[in-house]
């Protein structure tokens, strides 16, 4: 009910904001117009917070697909995405969220005061947005962006934008620590617990520092300065956007649920064969999260494929690509034939009649079904948690993964201990999602917690027995990627920063072109702003990536 309320609030907020936008100049000139009120400010704040969840869900998809957390549809990296692909997420960041932040601040400045917490939350959100945009696109307009007197804002260096984000976060922390006079009407993330907002701001600073460790000799030290205080998000303080379960007026469900849980079965997206196989077969103990992540509609693959035509899954009857076969790479479906029905990285074959066969997103993060081995088809929109899932923005477990990475490069603490803590936190978080299911299921299929301990112990044993840091990075990368289903931004960053995991499934096309180090600028921005020139290719690196242009990361 809480999430339904949020989306009803959003519907009203967006309608009100849209109405205001169409007459904004007239209102400014009309002496009889109403002055801004707290209600106006809170409506804007509602939209900012909810749109941030939507922005993350969209942009995190690209990082997920490039890092095999989700299936990528396209064999040529240069053409997997077009410049037009990014128009929506770019506009949402600039025209919607950051423009709303500017508008809200202008409203606040016209009042008596007391809205410092609103401004502080806006600063945290803006810092997160601009860092994420730099991570995906490189140089971006920022200093001059959203200034109505500048029609064509110049682009800023990524390092400049990163510093601006740090400044925003420092200012937000000061505001959060001041006495509260007016709280947010609807804090969808931390329920007006400003201590948690401070810890989130510090966590974002840690993210900024770890991402700069290749180009900034002081980055690890700055990262550790925060880490040693413990004043960053802890278990139970994950920065996530919670979707609702309402289906109409408005539909508040997780977008992944909406796309897959409908009459006719999942007609959109395939699961990543690499991720399913890594969770099923990466260790001798199955990853206890696999039943939460994936829902199987069939109990095996081969008996559901015509052996003569391969109509349902053509790779079953096709020859294994030599670069897969020669390197013993997973192909077509995870072994043991357990009904895990996905696609290989880059596979762009046509869509066969497999809606009632392919594996679907499970209860985490999409709010779908927990896999209790019932193997029932999905043929409607009322299964599992009915879309009451999450879009992870930054998880407490991610901080420990960063700390493990930092420890391997001169930071304080034990990389082994941080890896164990990260895995434990994430598995505990995922386990909590069975309580969201509105549908009965066989609870005896929930993995016993002893499986958690055995799985973690085996990973840690492999990690500690590794004789070099590159192999340790591979193991760390595997586990980090597994934890990042629902938002692959940090996986995309880690992959470009470290090149790990090196044994990740390559593109099914043997010559897919260079791996994208940044993405195309949105077509709409290039057309509208002469100061934004389209990239010649996707080998242009973000400022913090000084790894080789050619041949990095390996196995693509």
Coordinates of C-alpha atoms in Angstrom, one line a residue:
X1 CA 0.0 0.0 0.0
X2 CA 2.9 2.4 0.8
X3 CA 4.3 2.0 -2.7
X4 CA 0.8 2.4 -4.3
X5 CA 0.5 5.7 -2.4
X6 CA 3.9 6.8 -3.8
X7 CA 2.7 6.3 -7.3
X8 CA -0.6 8.0 -6.8
X9 CA 1.4 10.9 -5.4
X10 CA 3.6 10.8 -8.5
X11 CA 0.7 10.8 -10.9
X12 CA -0.7 13.9 -9.2
X13 CA 2.8 15.5 -9.0
X14 CA 3.5 15.1 -12.7
X15 CA 0.1 16.3 -13.7
X16 CA 0.5 19.4 -11.5
X17 CA 4.1 20.0 -12.7
X18 CA 3.1 19.7 -16.3
X19 CA 0.2 22.1 -15.9
X20 CA 2.6 24.6 -14.2
X21 CA 5.2 24.3 -16.9
X22 CA 2.7 25.4 -19.6
X23 CA 1.9 28.7 -17.9
X24 CA 5.1 29.3 -15.9
X25 CA 6.0 32.6 -17.6
X26 CA 2.5 34.0 -17.3
X27 CA 2.5 33.2 -13.6
X28 CA 5.7 35.0 -13.0
X29 CA 4.2 38.1 -14.6
X30 CA 0.8 37.9 -13.0
X31 CA 0.7 39.8 -9.7
X32 CA -2.4 37.8 -8.7
X33 CA -0.6 34.4 -9.1
X34 CA -0.2 32.3 -6.0
X35 CA 3.3 32.2 -4.4
X36 CA 5.0 28.9 -4.0
X37 CA 4.0 26.8 -1.0
X38 CA 5.3 23.8 0.8
X39 CA 2.8 21.7 -1.2
X40 CA 4.4 22.9 -4.5
X41 CA 7.9 22.1 -3.2
X42 CA 6.9 18.6 -2.0
X43 CA 5.2 17.8 -5.3
X44 CA 8.4 18.7 -7.1
X45 CA 10.4 16.6 -4.5
X46 CA 8.2 13.6 -5.1
X47 CA 8.8 13.8 -8.8
X48 CA 12.6 14.1 -8.3
X49 CA 12.8 11.1 -6.1
X50 CA 10.6 8.8 -8.2
X51 CA 12.2 9.8 -11.4
X52 CA 15.6 9.0 -9.9
X53 CA 14.4 5.4 -9.5
X54 CA 13.2 5.3 -13.1
X55 CA 16.4 6.9 -14.4
X56 CA 18.5 4.3 -12.6
X57 CA 16.4 1.4 -13.9
X58 CA 16.8 2.6 -17.5
X59 CA 20.5 3.5 -17.5
X60 CA 21.5 0.5 -15.4
X61 CA 20.1 -1.7 -18.2
X62 CA 23.0 -0.7 -20.5
X63 CA 25.7 -1.5 -18.0
X64 CA 23.9 -4.8 -17.2
X65 CA 23.8 -5.9 -20.8
X66 CA 27.4 -5.0 -21.6
X67 CA 28.7 -6.9 -18.5
X68 CA 26.5 -10.1 -19.1
X69 CA 24.3 -9.6 -16.1
X70 CA 21.5 -9.4 -18.7
X71 CA 21.5 -10.6 -22.2
X72 CA 22.8 -8.2 -24.8
X73 CA 21.0 -8.3 -28.2
X74 CA 23.5 -7.5 -30.9
X75 CA 26.7 -9.0 -32.2
X76 CA 28.5 -5.7 -33.1
X77 CA 29.3 -3.5 -30.2
X78 CA 29.3 -0.3 -32.3
X79 CA 25.6 -0.9 -33.3
X80 CA 24.1 -2.5 -30.2
X81 CA 22.8 0.9 -29.3
X82 CA 22.1 3.8 -31.5
X83 CA 22.5 7.5 -30.5
X84 CA 18.7 7.7 -30.4
X85 CA 18.6 5.0 -27.7
X86 CA 19.8 7.5 -25.1
X87 CA 17.5 10.4 -25.8
X88 CA 15.0 9.4 -23.1
X89 CA 17.4 8.8 -20.2
X90 CA 19.4 12.0 -21.1
X91 CA 16.2 14.1 -21.1
X92 CA 15.1 12.5 -17.9
X93 CA 18.3 13.5 -16.2
X94 CA 18.4 17.0 -17.5
X95 CA 15.0 18.2 -18.5
X96 CA 13.1 16.4 -15.8
X97 CA 15.2 15.7 -12.6
X98 CA 17.9 18.4 -12.7
X99 CA 15.5 20.9 -14.0
X100 CA 13.1 20.0 -11.2
X101 CA 15.9 20.5 -8.7
X102 CA 16.6 23.9 -10.1
X103 CA 12.9 24.8 -10.0
X104 CA 12.5 23.5 -6.5
X105 CA 15.4 25.5 -5.2
X106 CA 14.0 28.6 -6.8
X107 CA 10.7 28.1 -5.1
X108 CA 12.5 27.5 -1.8
X109 CA 14.5 30.7 -2.2
X110 CA 11.3 32.6 -2.5
X111 CA 10.0 31.4 0.9
X112 CA 11.0 32.3 4.5
X113 CA 13.4 29.3 4.7
X114 CA 13.5 26.1 6.5
X115 CA 13.7 23.8 3.5
X116 CA 17.3 23.0 3.8
X117 CA 16.7 19.2 3.8
X118 CA 14.9 19.5 0.5
X119 CA 17.9 21.2 -1.0
X120 CA 20.3 18.7 0.5
X121 CA 18.4 15.7 -0.9
X122 CA 18.4 17.5 -4.3
X123 CA 22.1 17.9 -4.1
X124 CA 22.7 14.2 -3.3
X125 CA 20.4 13.3 -6.2
X126 CA 22.2 15.7 -8.6
X127 CA 25.6 14.4 -7.6
X128 CA 24.5 10.9 -8.3
X129 CA 23.1 11.9 -11.7
X130 CA 26.0 13.8 -13.0
X131 CA 28.5 11.1 -11.9
X132 CA 26.5 8.5 -13.6
X133 CA 26.2 10.5 -16.8
X134 CA 30.0 11.0 -16.9
X135 CA 30.5 7.2 -16.3
X136 CA 28.4 6.4 -19.3
X137 CA 29.0 9.3 -21.7
X138 CA 32.3 10.9 -20.7
X139 CA 32.4 14.7 -21.0
X140 CA 29.0 16.2 -20.5
X141 CA 27.4 19.7 -20.3
X142 CA 27.1 20.7 -16.7
X143 CA 28.4 24.1 -15.6
X144 CA 26.3 25.9 -18.2
X145 CA 23.6 23.3 -18.4
X146 CA 20.0 24.4 -17.5
X147 CA 21.0 28.0 -17.5
X148 CA 18.1 29.6 -19.5
X149 CA 20.4 32.3 -20.8
X150 CA 22.7 29.7 -22.5
X151 CA 21.1 27.8 -25.3
X152 CA 24.1 25.7 -26.2
X153 CA 26.0 24.7 -23.0
X154 CA 29.6 23.7 -23.4
X155 CA 30.7 20.3 -22.2
X156 CA 32.8 19.9 -19.1
X157 CA 35.7 17.5 -18.5
X158 CA 34.6 14.5 -16.5
X159 CA 37.0 15.3 -13.8
X160 CA 35.5 18.7 -13.4
X161 CA 32.0 17.2 -13.1
X162 CA 33.3 14.7 -10.5
X163 CA 34.7 17.5 -8.4
X164 CA 31.4 19.4 -8.7
X165 CA 29.6 16.2 -7.4
X166 CA 32.0 16.1 -4.4
X167 CA 31.2 19.7 -3.7
X168 CA 27.5 19.1 -3.8
X169 CA 27.8 16.2 -1.4
X170 CA 29.9 18.1 1.0
X171 CA 27.3 20.9 1.0
X172 CA 24.5 18.4 1.4
X173 CA 26.1 16.9 4.5
X174 CA 26.3 20.3 6.1
X175 CA 22.6 20.9 5.4
X176 CA 21.6 17.5 6.7
X177 CA 23.5 18.1 10.0
X178 CA 21.6 21.3 10.7
X179 CA 18.5 21.3 12.8
X180 CA 15.4 20.3 10.9
X181 CA 12.6 22.8 10.5
X182 CA 10.7 21.3 7.5
X183 CA 10.9 17.6 6.5
X184 CA 10.1 16.1 3.2
X185 CA 6.4 15.1 2.9
X186 CA 7.4 11.8 1.3
X187 CA 10.9 10.6 1.7
X188 CA 10.7 7.4 -0.4
X189 CA 14.2 6.3 0.5
X190 CA 15.1 7.0 4.1
X191 CA 11.8 8.3 5.7
X192 CA 13.4 11.6 6.8
X193 CA 16.3 9.9 8.6
X194 CA 18.9 12.4 7.8
X195 CA 21.7 10.4 9.4
X196 CA 21.1 7.8 6.7
X197 CA 21.2 10.6 4.0
X198 CA 24.6 11.7 5.4
X199 CA 25.8 8.1 5.2
X200 CA 24.6 7.9 1.6
X201 CA 26.4 11.1 0.7
X202 CA 29.6 9.7 2.1
X203 CA 29.0 6.4 0.2
X204 CA 28.7 8.4 -3.0
X205 CA 32.0 10.1 -2.2
X206 CA 33.5 6.6 -1.7
X207 CA 32.2 5.6 -5.1
X208 CA 33.7 8.7 -6.7
X209 CA 37.1 8.0 -5.1
X210 CA 37.3 4.3 -6.0
X211 CA 36.4 5.1 -9.6
X212 CA 39.3 7.5 -9.8
X213 CA 42.0 5.2 -8.3
X214 CA 43.7 4.7 -11.7
X215 CA 44.3 8.4 -12.3
X216 CA 44.3 9.9 -8.8
X217 CA 47.1 8.8 -6.5
X218 CA 45.2 10.2 -3.5
X219 CA 42.0 8.4 -4.3
X220 CA 42.5 5.3 -2.2
X221 CA 43.6 7.4 0.8
X222 CA 40.5 9.6 0.4
X223 CA 38.3 6.5 0.1
X224 CA 39.9 5.0 3.3
X225 CA 39.4 8.3 5.2
X226 CA 35.7 7.8 4.9
X227 CA 35.8 4.0 5.2
X228 CA 37.6 4.1 8.6
X229 CA 34.8 6.3 10.1
X230 CA 32.1 3.8 9.3
X231 CA 29.9 6.7 8.4
X232 CA 28.6 5.1 5.1
X233 CA 25.5 3.1 4.4
X234 CA 25.2 -0.1 6.5
X235 CA 23.2 -3.3 6.2
X236 CA 19.5 -2.4 6.0
X237 CA 20.3 1.1 4.6
X238 CA 20.5 0.2 0.9
X239 CA 19.7 3.0 -1.5
X240 CA 17.0 1.4 -3.5
X241 CA 13.8 2.5 -5.2
X242 CA 10.8 0.3 -4.2
X243 CA 8.2 -0.3 -6.9
X244 CA 4.6 -1.1 -6.0
X245 CA 2.1 -3.8 -6.9
X246 CA -0.7 -1.6 -8.3
X247 CA -1.6 -2.4 -11.9
X248 CA -3.8 0.5 -12.9
X249 CA -4.1 4.2 -12.4
X250 CA -1.2 4.3 -12.1
X251 CA 0.8 1.1 -12.8
X252 CA 3.4 1.2 -10.0
X253 CA 5.0 -2.2 -10.8
X254 CA 8.6 -2.9 -11.6
X255 CA 9.2 -2.3 -15.3
X256 CA 10.8 -5.8 -15.6
X257 CA 7.7 -7.4 -14.1
X258 CA 5.4 -5.4 -16.5
X259 CA 7.5 -6.6 -19.4
X260 CA 7.5 -10.3 -18.5
X261 CA 4.5 -11.1 -16.4
X262 CA 1.6 -10.9 -18.8
X263 CA -0.7 -13.1 -20.9
X264 CA 1.4 -15.1 -23.4
X265 CA 4.4 -15.3 -21.1
X266 CA 7.7 -13.3 -21.1
X267 CA 7.8 -11.8 -24.6
X268 CA 10.6 -9.3 -23.7
X269 CA 14.2 -10.1 -22.8
X270 CA 16.1 -13.2 -22.3
X271 CA 18.1 -14.1 -19.2
X272 CA 21.9 -14.1 -19.4
X273 CA 23.3 -17.6 -19.9
X274 CA 26.6 -16.4 -18.4
X275 CA 24.9 -15.2 -15.2
X276 CA 22.7 -18.3 -14.8
X277 CA 25.6 -20.6 -15.4
X278 CA 27.9 -18.7 -13.0
X279 CA 25.3 -19.0 -10.3
X280 CA 24.5 -22.6 -11.0
X281 CA 28.0 -24.0 -11.8
X282 CA 30.5 -21.4 -10.7
X283 CA 31.1 -23.3 -7.4
X284 CA 30.3 -26.9 -6.4
X285 CA 27.6 -25.3 -4.2
X286 CA 24.8 -23.6 -6.1
X287 CA 24.4 -19.9 -5.4
X288 CA 21.5 -19.7 -3.0
X289 CA 20.2 -16.6 -4.8
X290 CA 19.4 -18.3 -8.1
X291 CA 15.9 -19.2 -7.2
X292 CA 15.2 -15.6 -6.3
X293 CA 16.7 -14.2 -9.5
X294 CA 15.2 -16.5 -12.0
X295 CA 11.9 -18.3 -12.5
X296 CA 12.0 -21.4 -14.8
X297 CA 8.9 -22.3 -16.7
X298 CA 10.3 -25.7 -17.8
X299 CA 12.3 -28.3 -16.0
X300 CA 14.7 -28.9 -18.9
X301 CA 15.7 -27.4 -22.3
X302 CA 16.2 -30.2 -24.8
X303 CA 12.9 -32.0 -24.5
X304 CA 11.2 -28.7 -25.4
X305 CA 13.2 -28.1 -28.6
X306 CA 12.3 -29.8 -31.9
X307 CA 15.6 -31.8 -32.6
X308 CA 15.1 -31.4 -36.3
X309 CA 14.3 -27.8 -36.8
X310 CA 15.4 -26.2 -33.5
X311 CA 12.5 -23.9 -33.9
X312 CA 12.2 -23.0 -30.3
X313 CA 16.0 -22.6 -29.7
X314 CA 18.1 -22.7 -32.7
X315 CA 21.4 -22.9 -31.0
X316 CA 20.6 -26.4 -29.9
X317 CA 21.1 -27.7 -33.4
X318 CA 23.7 -25.3 -34.6
X319 CA 27.5 -25.8 -34.5
X320 CA 29.3 -24.3 -31.5
X321 CA 31.3 -21.2 -32.6
X322 CA 35.0 -22.2 -32.8
X323 CA 36.0 -19.4 -30.4
X324 CA 33.6 -20.9 -27.9
X325 CA 34.4 -24.5 -28.5
X326 CA 38.2 -24.0 -28.5
X327 CA 38.1 -22.2 -25.2
X328 CA 35.5 -24.4 -23.4
X329 CA 33.0 -21.5 -23.1
X330 CA 29.4 -22.0 -22.1
X331 CA 27.2 -22.2 -25.1
X332 CA 23.4 -22.2 -25.6
X333 CA 22.2 -23.3 -22.2
X334 CA 23.8 -24.0 -18.8
X335 CA 24.7 -27.6 -18.4
X336 CA 22.8 -30.2 -16.3
X337 CA 19.8 -29.2 -18.4
X338 CA 17.9 -27.7 -15.5
X339 CA 15.5 -25.6 -17.6
X340 CA 17.5 -22.4 -17.5
X341 CA 16.5 -20.9 -20.8
X342 CA 18.4 -17.8 -21.8
X343 CA 20.8 -16.6 -24.5
X344 CA 24.5 -16.1 -25.0
X345 CA 26.2 -12.7 -25.0
X346 CA 25.4 -10.9 -28.2
X347 CA 22.9 -13.4 -29.6
X348 CA 20.5 -11.5 -31.9
X349 CA 18.6 -14.3 -33.5
X350 CA 14.9 -13.8 -34.2
X351 CA 12.3 -14.4 -31.6
X352 CA 10.8 -17.9 -31.8
X353 CA 7.6 -19.1 -30.1
X354 CA 9.2 -19.6 -26.7
X355 CA 7.1 -17.3 -24.5
X356 CA 6.1 -20.2 -22.2
X357 CA 9.6 -21.7 -22.3
X358 CA 12.1 -19.0 -21.5
X359 CA 13.3 -18.2 -18.0
X360 CA 11.8 -15.1 -16.4
X361 CA 13.0 -12.6 -13.9
X362 CA 12.2 -13.9 -10.4
X363 CA 11.2 -12.3 -7.1
X364 CA 14.4 -10.3 -6.8
X365 CA 14.7 -7.7 -8.1
X366 CA 11.7 -7.6 -10.4
X367 CA 9.0 -8.7 -7.9
X368 CA 8.2 -11.8 -9.9
X369 CA 7.9 -15.4 -8.8
X370 CA 10.2 -17.3 -6.5
X371 CA 11.3 -20.5 -8.3
X372 CA 9.9 -23.3 -6.2
X373 CA 10.4 -25.9 -9.0
X374 CA 6.7 -25.8 -9.9
X375 CA 7.5 -25.1 -13.5
X376 CA 4.2 -23.4 -14.1
X377 CA 3.9 -21.2 -17.1
X378 CA 3.5 -17.4 -16.8
X379 CA 0.3 -16.4 -18.5
X380 CA -1.0 -13.4 -16.6
X381 CA 0.0 -10.5 -14.4
X382 CA -0.8 -11.6 -10.8
X383 CA 2.2 -13.8 -10.0
X384 CA 4.7 -13.7 -7.1
X385 CA 5.2 -10.3 -5.6
X386 CA 3.1 -8.7 -8.3
X387 CA 5.9 -6.3 -9.3
X388 CA 6.7 -5.2 -5.8
X389 CA 10.4 -5.3 -6.5
X390 CA 13.3 -2.8 -6.3
X391 CA 15.8 -1.0 -8.5
X392 CA 19.0 -1.0 -6.6
X393 CA 20.9 2.3 -6.8
X394 CA 23.7 1.7 -4.3
X395 CA 23.6 -1.4 -2.0
X396 CA 25.4 -1.7 1.3
X397 CA 27.1 -4.8 -0.1
X398 CA 28.6 -2.7 -2.9
X399 CA 30.6 -0.7 -0.4
X400 CA 32.3 -3.9 0.9
X401 CA 33.0 -4.9 -2.7
X402 CA 34.7 -1.5 -3.2
X403 CA 36.6 -1.9 0.0
X404 CA 37.9 -5.3 -1.1
X405 CA 39.1 -3.8 -4.4
X406 CA 40.7 -0.9 -2.5
X407 CA 42.5 -3.4 -0.2
X408 CA 44.0 -5.1 -3.2
X409 CA 45.5 -1.8 -4.2
X410 CA 47.0 -0.5 -1.0
X411 CA 43.9 0.4 1.0
X412 CA 43.3 -0.6 4.6
X413 CA 41.8 -3.9 5.8
X414 CA 41.4 -7.4 4.5
X415 CA 40.1 -7.9 1.0
X416 CA 39.0 -11.4 2.0
X417 CA 37.0 -10.1 4.9
X418 CA 35.4 -7.4 2.8
X419 CA 34.4 -10.0 0.1
X420 CA 32.9 -12.3 2.7
X421 CA 31.0 -9.4 4.3
X422 CA 29.7 -8.2 0.9
X423 CA 28.4 -11.6 -0.1
X424 CA 26.8 -12.1 3.3
X425 CA 25.0 -8.8 3.2
X426 CA 23.7 -9.3 -0.3
X427 CA 22.5 -12.8 0.2
X428 CA 20.7 -11.7 3.4
X429 CA 19.0 -8.8 1.5
X430 CA 17.9 -11.1 -1.3
X431 CA 16.5 -13.6 1.1
X432 CA 14.1 -11.0 2.5
X433 CA 12.2 -10.8 -0.7
X434 CA 10.1 -14.0 -0.2
X435 CA 8.1 -12.0 2.3
X436 CA 6.9 -9.8 -0.6
X437 CA 5.2 -12.7 -2.4
X438 CA 1.4 -12.5 -2.4
X439 CA 1.2 -16.0 -4.0
X440 CA 1.7 -19.2 -2.1
X441 CA 4.7 -21.3 -3.1
X442 CA 6.5 -24.3 -1.8
X443 CA 8.6 -22.8 1.0
X444 CA 10.5 -26.0 1.4
X445 CA 12.5 -25.0 -1.7
X446 CA 13.9 -22.0 0.0
X447 CA 17.6 -22.8 0.3
X448 CA 18.7 -23.7 3.9
X449 CA 21.0 -21.0 5.3
X450 CA 23.7 -23.7 5.6
X451 CA 23.9 -23.4 1.8
X452 CA 24.8 -19.7 2.2
X453 CA 27.6 -20.5 4.5
X454 CA 28.9 -23.3 2.3
X455 CA 28.7 -21.2 -0.8
X456 CA 30.5 -18.2 0.8
X457 CA 33.1 -20.5 2.3
X458 CA 34.0 -22.0 -1.0
X459 CA 34.3 -18.6 -2.7
X460 CA 36.5 -17.3 0.1
X461 CA 38.7 -20.4 -0.1
X462 CA 39.2 -19.9 -3.8
X463 CA 40.0 -16.2 -3.2
X464 CA 42.6 -16.8 -0.4
X465 CA 44.3 -19.6 -2.3
X466 CA 44.8 -17.4 -5.4
X467 CA 48.4 -16.6 -5.9
X468 CA 48.0 -13.3 -7.7
X469 CA 45.7 -10.2 -7.5
X470 CA 44.4 -10.6 -11.0
X471 CA 42.8 -13.9 -10.1
X472 CA 41.5 -12.4 -7.0
X473 CA 40.0 -9.6 -9.1
X474 CA 38.3 -12.2 -11.2
X475 CA 36.6 -13.8 -8.2
X476 CA 35.7 -10.4 -6.8
X477 CA 34.3 -9.4 -10.1
X478 CA 32.2 -12.5 -10.4
X479 CA 30.6 -11.9 -7.0
X480 CA 30.2 -8.2 -7.5
X481 CA 28.4 -8.7 -10.9
X482 CA 26.1 -11.4 -9.4
X483 CA 25.1 -8.9 -6.7
X484 CA 24.3 -6.1 -9.3
X485 CA 21.3 -7.6 -11.0
X486 CA 18.8 -4.8 -11.5
X487 CA 21.4 -2.1 -12.1
X488 CA 24.7 -2.8 -13.9
X489 CA 26.2 0.7 -13.7
X490 CA 28.8 -0.3 -11.1
X491 CA 29.6 -3.5 -13.0
X492 CA 30.3 -1.5 -16.1
X493 CA 32.5 0.8 -14.2
X494 CA 34.4 -2.1 -12.4
X495 CA 34.8 -3.9 -15.7
X496 CA 36.4 -0.9 -17.4
X497 CA 38.5 -0.1 -14.3
X498 CA 39.9 -3.6 -13.7
X499 CA 39.2 -5.8 -16.8
X500 CA 37.8 -8.4 -14.5
X501 CA 36.4 -11.0 -14.6
X502 CA 38.7 -12.1 -17.4
X503 CA 36.8 -15.4 -18.0
X504 CA 33.5 -13.7 -18.7
X505 CA 31.6 -15.1 -21.7
X506 CA 32.7 -13.3 -24.9
X507 CA 30.4 -12.1 -27.7
X508 CA 29.0 -15.0 -29.8
X509 CA 30.4 -13.1 -32.8
X510 CA 34.1 -13.7 -33.0
X511 CA 34.8 -10.2 -34.3
X512 CA 32.3 -7.9 -32.5
X513 CA 34.6 -4.8 -32.6
X514 CA 36.1 -2.9 -29.6
X515 CA 34.2 -3.0 -26.3
X516 CA 32.4 0.3 -25.7
X517 CA 34.4 2.4 -23.2
X518 CA 31.7 5.1 -23.2
X519 CA 28.4 5.2 -25.1
X520 CA 27.1 7.4 -27.9
X521 CA 25.9 10.9 -27.1
X522 CA 22.1 11.1 -27.5
X523 CA 21.0 12.0 -31.0
X524 CA 18.7 14.7 -29.7
X525 CA 21.5 16.5 -27.8
X526 CA 23.9 16.3 -30.7
X527 CA 21.3 17.8 -33.0
X528 CA 20.2 20.5 -30.7
X529 CA 23.6 21.5 -29.2
X530 CA 26.5 22.3 -31.5
X531 CA 28.9 22.1 -28.6
X532 CA 28.3 18.4 -28.3
X533 CA 30.0 16.5 -31.1
X534 CA 29.2 12.9 -31.7
X535 CA 32.0 10.4 -31.1
X536 CA 33.7 8.8 -34.0
X537 CA 33.5 5.4 -32.3
X538 CA 33.1 3.9 -28.8
X539 CA 36.7 3.7 -27.8
X540 CA 36.6 7.1 -26.2
X541 CA 37.4 6.5 -22.6
X542 CA 35.9 8.2 -19.5
X543 CA 38.6 10.3 -17.7
X544 CA 39.2 7.7 -15.0
X545 CA 39.9 4.9 -17.4
X546 CA 43.6 4.8 -18.4
X547 CA 43.6 1.2 -19.5
X548 CA 44.7 0.3 -23.1
X549 CA 42.3 1.3 -25.8
X550 CA 43.0 -1.8 -27.8
X551 CA 42.3 -5.3 -26.5
X552 CA 40.9 -4.3 -23.2
X553 CA 39.0 -5.7 -21.5
X554 CA 39.9 -9.2 -22.7
X555 CA 37.3 -11.8 -23.7
X556 CA 34.9 -9.6 -25.6

